[in-house]
mmCIF file of C-alpha atoms in Angstrom:
data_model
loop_
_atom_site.group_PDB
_atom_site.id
_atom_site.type_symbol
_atom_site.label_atom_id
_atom_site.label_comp_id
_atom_site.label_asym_id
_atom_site.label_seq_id
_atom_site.Cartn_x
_atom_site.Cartn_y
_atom_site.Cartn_z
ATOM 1 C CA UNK M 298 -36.498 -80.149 12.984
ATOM 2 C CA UNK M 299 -35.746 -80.411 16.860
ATOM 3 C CA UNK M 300 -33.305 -78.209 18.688
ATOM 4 C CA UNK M 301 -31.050 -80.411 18.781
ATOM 5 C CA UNK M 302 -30.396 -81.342 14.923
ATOM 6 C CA UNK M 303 -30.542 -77.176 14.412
ATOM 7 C CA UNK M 304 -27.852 -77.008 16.949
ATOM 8 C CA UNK M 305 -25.670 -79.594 15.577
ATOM 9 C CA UNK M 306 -26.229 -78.120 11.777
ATOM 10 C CA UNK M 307 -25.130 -74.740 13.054
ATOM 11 C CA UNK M 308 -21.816 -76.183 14.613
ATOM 12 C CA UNK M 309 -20.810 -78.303 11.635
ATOM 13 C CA UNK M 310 -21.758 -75.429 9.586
ATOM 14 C CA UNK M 311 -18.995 -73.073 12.103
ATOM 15 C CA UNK M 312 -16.785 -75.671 11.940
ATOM 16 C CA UNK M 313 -15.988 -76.123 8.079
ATOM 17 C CA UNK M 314 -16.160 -72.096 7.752
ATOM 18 C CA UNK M 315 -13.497 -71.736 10.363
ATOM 19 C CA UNK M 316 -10.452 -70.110 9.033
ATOM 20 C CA UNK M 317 -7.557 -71.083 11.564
ATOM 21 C CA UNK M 318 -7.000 -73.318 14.599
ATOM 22 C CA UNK M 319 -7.695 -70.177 17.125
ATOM 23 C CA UNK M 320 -11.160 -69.848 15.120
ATOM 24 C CA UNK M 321 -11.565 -73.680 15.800
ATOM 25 C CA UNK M 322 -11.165 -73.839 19.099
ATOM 26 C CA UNK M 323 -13.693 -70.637 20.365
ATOM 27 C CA UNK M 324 -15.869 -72.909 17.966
ATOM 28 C CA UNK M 325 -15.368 -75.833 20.114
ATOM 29 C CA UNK M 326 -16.159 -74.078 23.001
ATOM 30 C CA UNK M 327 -18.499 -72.566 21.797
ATOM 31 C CA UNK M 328 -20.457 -75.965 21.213
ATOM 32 C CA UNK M 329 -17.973 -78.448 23.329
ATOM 33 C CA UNK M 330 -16.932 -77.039 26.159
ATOM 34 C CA UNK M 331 -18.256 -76.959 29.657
ATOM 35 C CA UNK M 332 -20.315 -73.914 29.387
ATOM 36 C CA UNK M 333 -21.181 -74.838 25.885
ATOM 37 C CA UNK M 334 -24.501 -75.495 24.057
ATOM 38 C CA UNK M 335 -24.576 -79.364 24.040
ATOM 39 C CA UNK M 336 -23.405 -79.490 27.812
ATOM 40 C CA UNK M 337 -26.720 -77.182 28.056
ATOM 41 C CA UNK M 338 -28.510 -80.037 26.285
ATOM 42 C CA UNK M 339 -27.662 -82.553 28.885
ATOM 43 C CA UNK M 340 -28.713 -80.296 31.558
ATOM 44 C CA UNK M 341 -31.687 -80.088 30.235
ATOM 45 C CA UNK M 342 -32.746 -83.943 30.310
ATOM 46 C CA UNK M 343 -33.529 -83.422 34.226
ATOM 47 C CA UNK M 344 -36.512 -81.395 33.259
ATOM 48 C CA UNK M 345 -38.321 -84.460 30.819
ATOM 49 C CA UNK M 346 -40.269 -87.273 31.580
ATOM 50 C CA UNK M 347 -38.408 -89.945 33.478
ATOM 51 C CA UNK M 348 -39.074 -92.478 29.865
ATOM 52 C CA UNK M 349 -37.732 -89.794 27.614
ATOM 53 C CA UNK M 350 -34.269 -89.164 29.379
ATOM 54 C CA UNK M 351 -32.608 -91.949 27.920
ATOM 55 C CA UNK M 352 -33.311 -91.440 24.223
ATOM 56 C CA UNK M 353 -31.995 -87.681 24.223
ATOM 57 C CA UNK M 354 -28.841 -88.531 26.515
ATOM 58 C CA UNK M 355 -27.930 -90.928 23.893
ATOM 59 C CA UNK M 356 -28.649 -88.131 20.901
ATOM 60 C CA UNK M 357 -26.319 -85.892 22.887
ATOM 61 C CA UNK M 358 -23.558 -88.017 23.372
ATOM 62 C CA UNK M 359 -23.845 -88.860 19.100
ATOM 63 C CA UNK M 360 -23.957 -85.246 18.260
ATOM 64 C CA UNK M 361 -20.893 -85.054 20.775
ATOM 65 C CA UNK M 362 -19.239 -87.687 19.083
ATOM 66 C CA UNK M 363 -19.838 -85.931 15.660
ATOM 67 C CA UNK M 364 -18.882 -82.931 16.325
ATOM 68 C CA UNK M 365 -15.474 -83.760 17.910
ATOM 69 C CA UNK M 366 -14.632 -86.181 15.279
ATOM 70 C CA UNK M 367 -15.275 -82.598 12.890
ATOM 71 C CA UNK M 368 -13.279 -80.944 14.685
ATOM 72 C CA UNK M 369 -10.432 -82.823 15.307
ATOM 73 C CA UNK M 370 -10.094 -83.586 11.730
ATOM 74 C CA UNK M 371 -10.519 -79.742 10.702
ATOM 75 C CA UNK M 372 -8.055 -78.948 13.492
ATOM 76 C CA UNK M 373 -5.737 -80.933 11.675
ATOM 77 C CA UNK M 374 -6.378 -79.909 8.003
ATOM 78 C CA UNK M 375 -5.873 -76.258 9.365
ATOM 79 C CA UNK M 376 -2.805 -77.349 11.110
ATOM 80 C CA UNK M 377 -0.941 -78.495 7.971
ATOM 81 C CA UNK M 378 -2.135 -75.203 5.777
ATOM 82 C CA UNK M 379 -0.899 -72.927 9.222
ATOM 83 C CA UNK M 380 2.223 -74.774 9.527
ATOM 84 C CA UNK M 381 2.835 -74.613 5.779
ATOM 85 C CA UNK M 382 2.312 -70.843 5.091
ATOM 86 C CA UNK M 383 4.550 -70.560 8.121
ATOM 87 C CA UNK M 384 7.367 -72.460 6.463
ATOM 88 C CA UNK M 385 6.687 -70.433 3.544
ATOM 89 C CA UNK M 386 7.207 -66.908 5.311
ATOM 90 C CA UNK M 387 10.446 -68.405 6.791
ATOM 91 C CA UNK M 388 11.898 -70.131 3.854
ATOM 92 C CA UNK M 389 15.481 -69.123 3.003
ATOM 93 C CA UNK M 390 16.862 -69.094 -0.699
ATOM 94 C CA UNK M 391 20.595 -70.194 0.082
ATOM 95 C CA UNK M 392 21.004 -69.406 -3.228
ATOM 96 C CA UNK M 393 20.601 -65.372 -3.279
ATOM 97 C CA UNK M 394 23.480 -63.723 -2.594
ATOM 98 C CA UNK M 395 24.641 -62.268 0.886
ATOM 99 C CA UNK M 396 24.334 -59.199 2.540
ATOM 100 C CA UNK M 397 27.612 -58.016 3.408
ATOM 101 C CA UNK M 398 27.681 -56.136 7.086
ATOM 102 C CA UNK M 399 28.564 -52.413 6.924
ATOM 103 C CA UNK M 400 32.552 -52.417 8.471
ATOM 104 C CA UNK M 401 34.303 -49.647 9.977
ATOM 105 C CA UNK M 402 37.646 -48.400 9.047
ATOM 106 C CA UNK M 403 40.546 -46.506 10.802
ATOM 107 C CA UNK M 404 39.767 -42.621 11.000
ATOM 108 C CA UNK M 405 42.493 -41.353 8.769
ATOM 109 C CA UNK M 406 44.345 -39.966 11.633
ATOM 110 C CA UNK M 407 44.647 -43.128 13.263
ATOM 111 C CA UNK M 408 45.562 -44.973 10.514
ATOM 112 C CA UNK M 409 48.253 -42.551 9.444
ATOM 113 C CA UNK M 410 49.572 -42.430 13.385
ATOM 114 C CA UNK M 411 49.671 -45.957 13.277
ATOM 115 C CA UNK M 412 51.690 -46.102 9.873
ATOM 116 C CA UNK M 413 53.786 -43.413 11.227
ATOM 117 C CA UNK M 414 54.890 -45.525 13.947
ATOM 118 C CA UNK M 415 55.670 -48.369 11.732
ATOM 119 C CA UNK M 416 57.976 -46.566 10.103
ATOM 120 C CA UNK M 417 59.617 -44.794 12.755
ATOM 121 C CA UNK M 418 59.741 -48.220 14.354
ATOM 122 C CA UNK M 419 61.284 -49.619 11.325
ATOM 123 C CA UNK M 420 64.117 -47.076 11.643
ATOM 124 C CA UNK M 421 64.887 -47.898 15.492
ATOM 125 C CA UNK M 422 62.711 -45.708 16.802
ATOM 126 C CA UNK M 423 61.452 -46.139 20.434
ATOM 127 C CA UNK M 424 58.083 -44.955 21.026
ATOM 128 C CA UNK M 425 57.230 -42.986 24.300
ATOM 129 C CA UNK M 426 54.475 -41.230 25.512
ATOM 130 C CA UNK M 427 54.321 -38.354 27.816
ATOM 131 C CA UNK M 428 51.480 -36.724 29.519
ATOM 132 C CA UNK M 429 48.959 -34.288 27.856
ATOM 133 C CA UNK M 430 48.865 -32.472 31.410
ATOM 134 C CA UNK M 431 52.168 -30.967 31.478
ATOM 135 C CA UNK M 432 54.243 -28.273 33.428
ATOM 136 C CA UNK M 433 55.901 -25.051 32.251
ATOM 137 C CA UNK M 434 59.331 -26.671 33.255
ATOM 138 C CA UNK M 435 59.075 -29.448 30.464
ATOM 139 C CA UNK M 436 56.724 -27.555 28.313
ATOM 140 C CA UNK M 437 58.384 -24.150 28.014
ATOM 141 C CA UNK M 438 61.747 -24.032 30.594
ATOM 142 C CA UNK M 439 63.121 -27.426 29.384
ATOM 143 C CA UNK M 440 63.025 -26.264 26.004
ATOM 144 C CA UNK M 441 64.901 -23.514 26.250
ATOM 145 C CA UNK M 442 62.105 -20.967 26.137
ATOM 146 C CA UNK M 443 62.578 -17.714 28.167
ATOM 147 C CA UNK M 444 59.766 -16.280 29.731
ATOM 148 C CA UNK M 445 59.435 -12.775 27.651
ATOM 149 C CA UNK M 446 60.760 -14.980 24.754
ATOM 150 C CA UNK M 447 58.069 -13.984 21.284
ATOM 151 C CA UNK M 448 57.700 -17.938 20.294
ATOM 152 C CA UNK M 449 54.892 -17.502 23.258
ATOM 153 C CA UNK M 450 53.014 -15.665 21.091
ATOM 154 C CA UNK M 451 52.669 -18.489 18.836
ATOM 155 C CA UNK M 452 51.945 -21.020 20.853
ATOM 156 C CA UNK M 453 49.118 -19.711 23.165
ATOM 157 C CA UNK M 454 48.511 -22.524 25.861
ATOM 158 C CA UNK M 455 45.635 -23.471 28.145
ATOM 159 C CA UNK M 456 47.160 -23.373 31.311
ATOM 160 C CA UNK M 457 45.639 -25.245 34.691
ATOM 161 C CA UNK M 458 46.981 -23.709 37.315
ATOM 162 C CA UNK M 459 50.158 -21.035 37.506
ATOM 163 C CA UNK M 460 52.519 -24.346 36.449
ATOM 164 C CA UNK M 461 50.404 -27.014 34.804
ATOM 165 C CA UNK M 462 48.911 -26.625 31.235
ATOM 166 C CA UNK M 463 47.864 -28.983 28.252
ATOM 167 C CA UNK M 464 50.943 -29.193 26.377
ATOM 168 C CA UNK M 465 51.591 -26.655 23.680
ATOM 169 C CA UNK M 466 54.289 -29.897 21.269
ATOM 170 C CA UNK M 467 54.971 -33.055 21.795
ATOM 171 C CA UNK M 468 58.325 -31.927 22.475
ATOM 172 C CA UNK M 469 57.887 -31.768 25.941
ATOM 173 C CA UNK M 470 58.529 -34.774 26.463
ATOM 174 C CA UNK M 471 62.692 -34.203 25.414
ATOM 175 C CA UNK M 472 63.095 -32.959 28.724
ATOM 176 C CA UNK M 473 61.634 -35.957 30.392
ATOM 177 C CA UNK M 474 63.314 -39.034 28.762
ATOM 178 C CA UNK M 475 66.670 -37.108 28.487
ATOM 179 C CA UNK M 476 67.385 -36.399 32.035
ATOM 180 C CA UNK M 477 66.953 -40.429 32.606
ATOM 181 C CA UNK M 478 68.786 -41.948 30.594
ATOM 182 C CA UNK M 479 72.123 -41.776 28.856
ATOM 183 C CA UNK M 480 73.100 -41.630 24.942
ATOM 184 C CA UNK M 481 72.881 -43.147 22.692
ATOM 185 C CA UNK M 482 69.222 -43.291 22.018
ATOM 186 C CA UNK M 483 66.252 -42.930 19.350
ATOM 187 C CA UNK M 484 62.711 -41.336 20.957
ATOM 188 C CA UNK M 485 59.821 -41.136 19.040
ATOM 189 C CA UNK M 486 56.257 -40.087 20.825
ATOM 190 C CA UNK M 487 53.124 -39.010 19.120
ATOM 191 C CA UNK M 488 49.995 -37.690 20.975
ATOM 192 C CA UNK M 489 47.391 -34.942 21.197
ATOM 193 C CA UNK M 490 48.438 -31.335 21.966
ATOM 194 C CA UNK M 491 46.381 -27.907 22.376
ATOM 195 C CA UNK M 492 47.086 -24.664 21.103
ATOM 196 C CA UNK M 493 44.168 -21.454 22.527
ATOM 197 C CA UNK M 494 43.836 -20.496 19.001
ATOM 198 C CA UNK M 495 40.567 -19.828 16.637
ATOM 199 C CA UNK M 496 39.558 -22.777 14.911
ATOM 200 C CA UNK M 497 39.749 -22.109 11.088
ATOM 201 C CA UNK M 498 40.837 -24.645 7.798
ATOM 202 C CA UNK M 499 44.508 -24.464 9.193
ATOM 203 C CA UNK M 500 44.515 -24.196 12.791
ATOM 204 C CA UNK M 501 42.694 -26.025 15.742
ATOM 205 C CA UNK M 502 42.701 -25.611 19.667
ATOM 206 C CA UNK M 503 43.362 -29.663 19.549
ATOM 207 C CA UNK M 504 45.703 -31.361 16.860
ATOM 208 C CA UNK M 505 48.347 -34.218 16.752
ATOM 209 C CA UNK M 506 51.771 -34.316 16.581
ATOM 210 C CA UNK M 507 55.130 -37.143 15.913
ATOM 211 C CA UNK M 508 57.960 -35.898 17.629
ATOM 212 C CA UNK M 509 61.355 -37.658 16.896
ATOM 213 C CA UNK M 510 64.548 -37.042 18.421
ATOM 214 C CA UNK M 511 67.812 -39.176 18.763
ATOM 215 C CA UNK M 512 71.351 -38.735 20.400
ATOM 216 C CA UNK M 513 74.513 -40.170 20.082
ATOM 217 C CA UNK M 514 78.321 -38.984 19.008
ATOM 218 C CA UNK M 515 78.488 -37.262 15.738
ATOM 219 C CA UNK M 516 75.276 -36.569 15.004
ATOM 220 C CA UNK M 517 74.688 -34.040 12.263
ATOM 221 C CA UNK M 518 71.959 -32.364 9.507
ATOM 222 C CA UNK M 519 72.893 -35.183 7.521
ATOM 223 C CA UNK M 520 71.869 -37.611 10.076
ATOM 224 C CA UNK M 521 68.258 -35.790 9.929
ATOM 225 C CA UNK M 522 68.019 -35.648 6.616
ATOM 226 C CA UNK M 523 68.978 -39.202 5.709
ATOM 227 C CA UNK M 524 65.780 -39.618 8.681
ATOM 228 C CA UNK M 525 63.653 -37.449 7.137
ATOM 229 C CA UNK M 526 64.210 -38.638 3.654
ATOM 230 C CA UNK M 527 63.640 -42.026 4.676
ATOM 231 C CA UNK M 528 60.288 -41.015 6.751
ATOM 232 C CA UNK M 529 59.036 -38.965 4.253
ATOM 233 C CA UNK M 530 59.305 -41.567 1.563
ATOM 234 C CA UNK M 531 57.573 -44.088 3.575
ATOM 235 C CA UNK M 532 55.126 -42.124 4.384
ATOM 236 C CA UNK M 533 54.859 -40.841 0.793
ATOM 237 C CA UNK M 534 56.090 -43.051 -1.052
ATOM 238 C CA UNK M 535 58.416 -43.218 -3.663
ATOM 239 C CA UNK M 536 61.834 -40.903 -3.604
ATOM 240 C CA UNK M 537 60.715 -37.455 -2.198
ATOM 241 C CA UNK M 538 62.996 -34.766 -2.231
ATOM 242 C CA UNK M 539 63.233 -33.038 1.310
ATOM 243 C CA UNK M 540 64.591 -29.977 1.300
ATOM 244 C CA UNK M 541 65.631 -27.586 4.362
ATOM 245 C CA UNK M 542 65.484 -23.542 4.712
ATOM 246 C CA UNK M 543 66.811 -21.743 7.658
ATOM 247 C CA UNK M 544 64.667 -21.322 10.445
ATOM 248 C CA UNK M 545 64.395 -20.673 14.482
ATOM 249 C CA UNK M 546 62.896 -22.955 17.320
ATOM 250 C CA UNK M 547 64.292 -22.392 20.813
ATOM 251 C CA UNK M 548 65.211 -25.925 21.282
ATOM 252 C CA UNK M 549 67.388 -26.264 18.241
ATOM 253 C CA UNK M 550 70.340 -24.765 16.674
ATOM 254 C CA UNK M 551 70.736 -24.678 13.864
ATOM 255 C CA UNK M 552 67.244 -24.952 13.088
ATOM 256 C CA UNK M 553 65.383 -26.035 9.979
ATOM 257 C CA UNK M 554 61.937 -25.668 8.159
ATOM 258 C CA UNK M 555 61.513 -29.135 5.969
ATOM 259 C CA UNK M 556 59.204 -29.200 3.056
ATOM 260 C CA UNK M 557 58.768 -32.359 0.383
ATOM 261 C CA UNK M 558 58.623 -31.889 -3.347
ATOM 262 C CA UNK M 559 54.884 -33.296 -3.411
ATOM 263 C CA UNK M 560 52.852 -33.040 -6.696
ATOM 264 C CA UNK M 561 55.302 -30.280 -8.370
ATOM 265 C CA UNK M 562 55.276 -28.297 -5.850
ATOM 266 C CA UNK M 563 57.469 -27.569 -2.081
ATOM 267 C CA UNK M 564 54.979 -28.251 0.205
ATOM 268 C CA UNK M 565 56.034 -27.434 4.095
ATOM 269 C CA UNK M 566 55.821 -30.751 6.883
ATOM 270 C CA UNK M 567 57.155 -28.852 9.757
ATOM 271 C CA UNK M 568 60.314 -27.726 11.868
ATOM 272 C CA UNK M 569 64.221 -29.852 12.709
ATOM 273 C CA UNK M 570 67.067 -28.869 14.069
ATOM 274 C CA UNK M 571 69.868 -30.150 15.641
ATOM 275 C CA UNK M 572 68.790 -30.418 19.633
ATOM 276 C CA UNK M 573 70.364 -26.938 21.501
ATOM 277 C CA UNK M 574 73.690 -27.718 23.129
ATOM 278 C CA UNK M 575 72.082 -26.069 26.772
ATOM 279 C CA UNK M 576 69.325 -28.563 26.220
ATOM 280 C CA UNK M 577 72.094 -31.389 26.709
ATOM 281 C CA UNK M 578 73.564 -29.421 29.178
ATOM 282 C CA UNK M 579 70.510 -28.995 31.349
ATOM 283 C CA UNK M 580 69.688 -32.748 31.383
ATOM 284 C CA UNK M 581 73.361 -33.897 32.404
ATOM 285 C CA UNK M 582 74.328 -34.635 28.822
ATOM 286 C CA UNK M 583 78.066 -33.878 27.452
ATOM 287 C CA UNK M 584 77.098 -31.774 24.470
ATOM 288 C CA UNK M 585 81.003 -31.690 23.438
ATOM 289 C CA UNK M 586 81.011 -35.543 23.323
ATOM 290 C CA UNK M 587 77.011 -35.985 21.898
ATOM 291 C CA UNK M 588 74.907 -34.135 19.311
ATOM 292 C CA UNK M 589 71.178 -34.569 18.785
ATOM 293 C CA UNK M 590 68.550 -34.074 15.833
ATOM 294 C CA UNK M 591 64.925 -33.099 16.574
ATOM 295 C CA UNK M 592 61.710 -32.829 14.305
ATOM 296 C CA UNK M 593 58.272 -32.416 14.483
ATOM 297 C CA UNK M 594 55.110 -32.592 12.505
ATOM 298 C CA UNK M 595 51.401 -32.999 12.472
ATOM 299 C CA UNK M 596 49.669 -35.918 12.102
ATOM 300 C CA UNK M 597 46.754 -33.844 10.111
ATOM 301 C CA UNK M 598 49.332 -31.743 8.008
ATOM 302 C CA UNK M 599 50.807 -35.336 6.743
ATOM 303 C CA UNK M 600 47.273 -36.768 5.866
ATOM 304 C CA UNK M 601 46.122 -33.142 4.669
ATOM 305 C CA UNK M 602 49.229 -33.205 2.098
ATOM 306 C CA UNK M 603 48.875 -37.026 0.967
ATOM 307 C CA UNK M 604 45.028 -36.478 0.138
ATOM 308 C CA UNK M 605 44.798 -33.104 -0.826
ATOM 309 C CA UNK M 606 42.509 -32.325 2.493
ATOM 310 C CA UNK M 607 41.964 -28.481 2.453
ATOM 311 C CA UNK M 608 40.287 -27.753 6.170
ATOM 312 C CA UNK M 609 41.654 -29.079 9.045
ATOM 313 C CA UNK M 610 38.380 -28.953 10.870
ATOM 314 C CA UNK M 611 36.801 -31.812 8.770
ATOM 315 C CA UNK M 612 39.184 -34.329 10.913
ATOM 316 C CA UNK M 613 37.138 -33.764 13.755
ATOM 317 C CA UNK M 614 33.756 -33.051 12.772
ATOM 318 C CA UNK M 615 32.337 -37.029 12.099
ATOM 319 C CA UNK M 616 31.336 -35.914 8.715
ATOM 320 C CA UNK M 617 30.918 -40.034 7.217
ATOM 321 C CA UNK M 618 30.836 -38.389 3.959
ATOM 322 C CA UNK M 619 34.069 -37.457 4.558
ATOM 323 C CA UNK M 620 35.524 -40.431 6.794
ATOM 324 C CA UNK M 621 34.229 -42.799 3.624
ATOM 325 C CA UNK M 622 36.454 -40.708 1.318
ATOM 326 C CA UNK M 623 39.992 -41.236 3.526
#
């Protein structure tokens, strides 16, 4: 057998053992290309005998021939088993069921400050908000808070400068919507505020708080506690008892602590009062012709006593196990 019959056998035999269309086409080159062996072949025909050139040229060109006709029909046969596997490894059973996305949810203090504001709204509430960089005058002065006066001692405050600090309550904000505008009216604001205190399960330097207060002529306890009965229960739901016990806050008098009847037992919410006639006073408001009610209460203490939440530090601390729970 010639060289060139060898080198024809060996490409048909590459050509039905190739595997894919890459492995094809290195094979063509391989034997086809311009570098390849048969191209070498022709090149060779300048070194015979002037009467031999034309029998080999035309032996080339047939083993071209053969060889591309293999291939292209291989190329093709490969194609269809490439491009079928492929449409296997892509196929998609439309009849499995989906895979539902992981959602979010509402923290639980944002979804309980957003239903408190429903209901507040609900009740003619106006919401408000005031600035969590406050001054002593609104914080403290407005309030009715002298300087050497002991309530300091419980609320110990990050101060700025010698008259700006992060507000201590929500309440801060009386002072500020009372000296500009006149009665009657129904505030409601609800917002971060910062107490310098150690961080245990029932206090944190950062907590929230819904402060409500409204003024008009004849406002009395049984004003707030119609409000607070009616907030509570919403919040709660069902009829919840609310019951008051004597108290003191600087800004109210007299001044109540308010508790629900929650799961058999009295279970504190926060302080209320009716607003201190020199609070009136001091932002141009006839206290002998309007009265005022005031409470407060924290947004965790609310979702702490719905859900039986133990440490107040868990609200902060991105714990999923417990944000999946709430």
């Amino acid at each position: 057998m010639d060289e060139l019959l060898d080198l024809v056998a060996l490409a048909e035999d590459e050509i039905a053992r190739a595997g894919s269309t890459v492995a094809l086409g290195q094979a063509e080159a391989r034997y086809l290309g311009s570098r390849g062996s048969l191209q070498a072949q022709l090149r060779s025909i300048a070194s015979l005998p002037r009467e031999e050139r034309p029998a080999l040229g035309a032996r080339v060109n047939a083993a071209k021939e053969r060889l591309t006709a293999l291939i292209a029909a291989r190329r093709a046969e490969l194609g269809r088993a490439e491009s079928d596997a492929r449409l296997r490894a892509e196929a998609i059973d439309v009849t499995l069921p989906g895979r539902p996305f992981p959602s979010g949810g509402l923290h639980p203090l944002s979804a309980t400050a957003r239903r408190a504001k429903q209901v507040l709204g609900g009740l003619g509430f106006e919401f408000v908000d005031g600035p969590e960089l406050e001054d002593y005058a609104h914080n403290f002065a407005a309030l009715n808070y002298p300087e050497d006066h002991p309530a300091f001692d419980e609320q110990m405050t990050f101060y700025v400068d010698d008259t700006r600090l992060l507000r201590t309550q929500t309440t801060a904000l009386q002072g500020r919507v009372m000296t500009g505008r006149r009665p009657p009216f129904r505030i409601a604001t609800l917002g971060r505020c910062f107490r310098y205190e150690n961080v245990d399960a029932t206090h944190h330097h950062t907590f929230h708080q819904v402060d409500v207060f409204m003024v008009d002529e004849g406002i009395s306890l049984a004003d707030l506690k119609g409000t607070l009965r009616q907030f509570a229960s919403a919040m709660f739901g069902g009829e919840v008892q609310v019951r008051f016990r004597p108290d003191y806050f600087p800004f109210v008098e007299p001044g109540v602590d308010y508790a629900i009847l929650w799961g058999g037992r009295w279970l504190e919410l926060g302080g209320a009062g009716l607003i201190h006639p020199s609070i009136l006073e001091g932002c141009g408001i006839d206290s002998e012709r309007y009265s005022g009610f005031a409470f407060g209460l924290g947004v965790e203490r609310i979702h702490m006593v719905r859900h039986g939440v133990s440490d107040l530090r868990l609200y902060l601390e991105n714990d999923l196990r417990f944000l999946r729970q709430c």
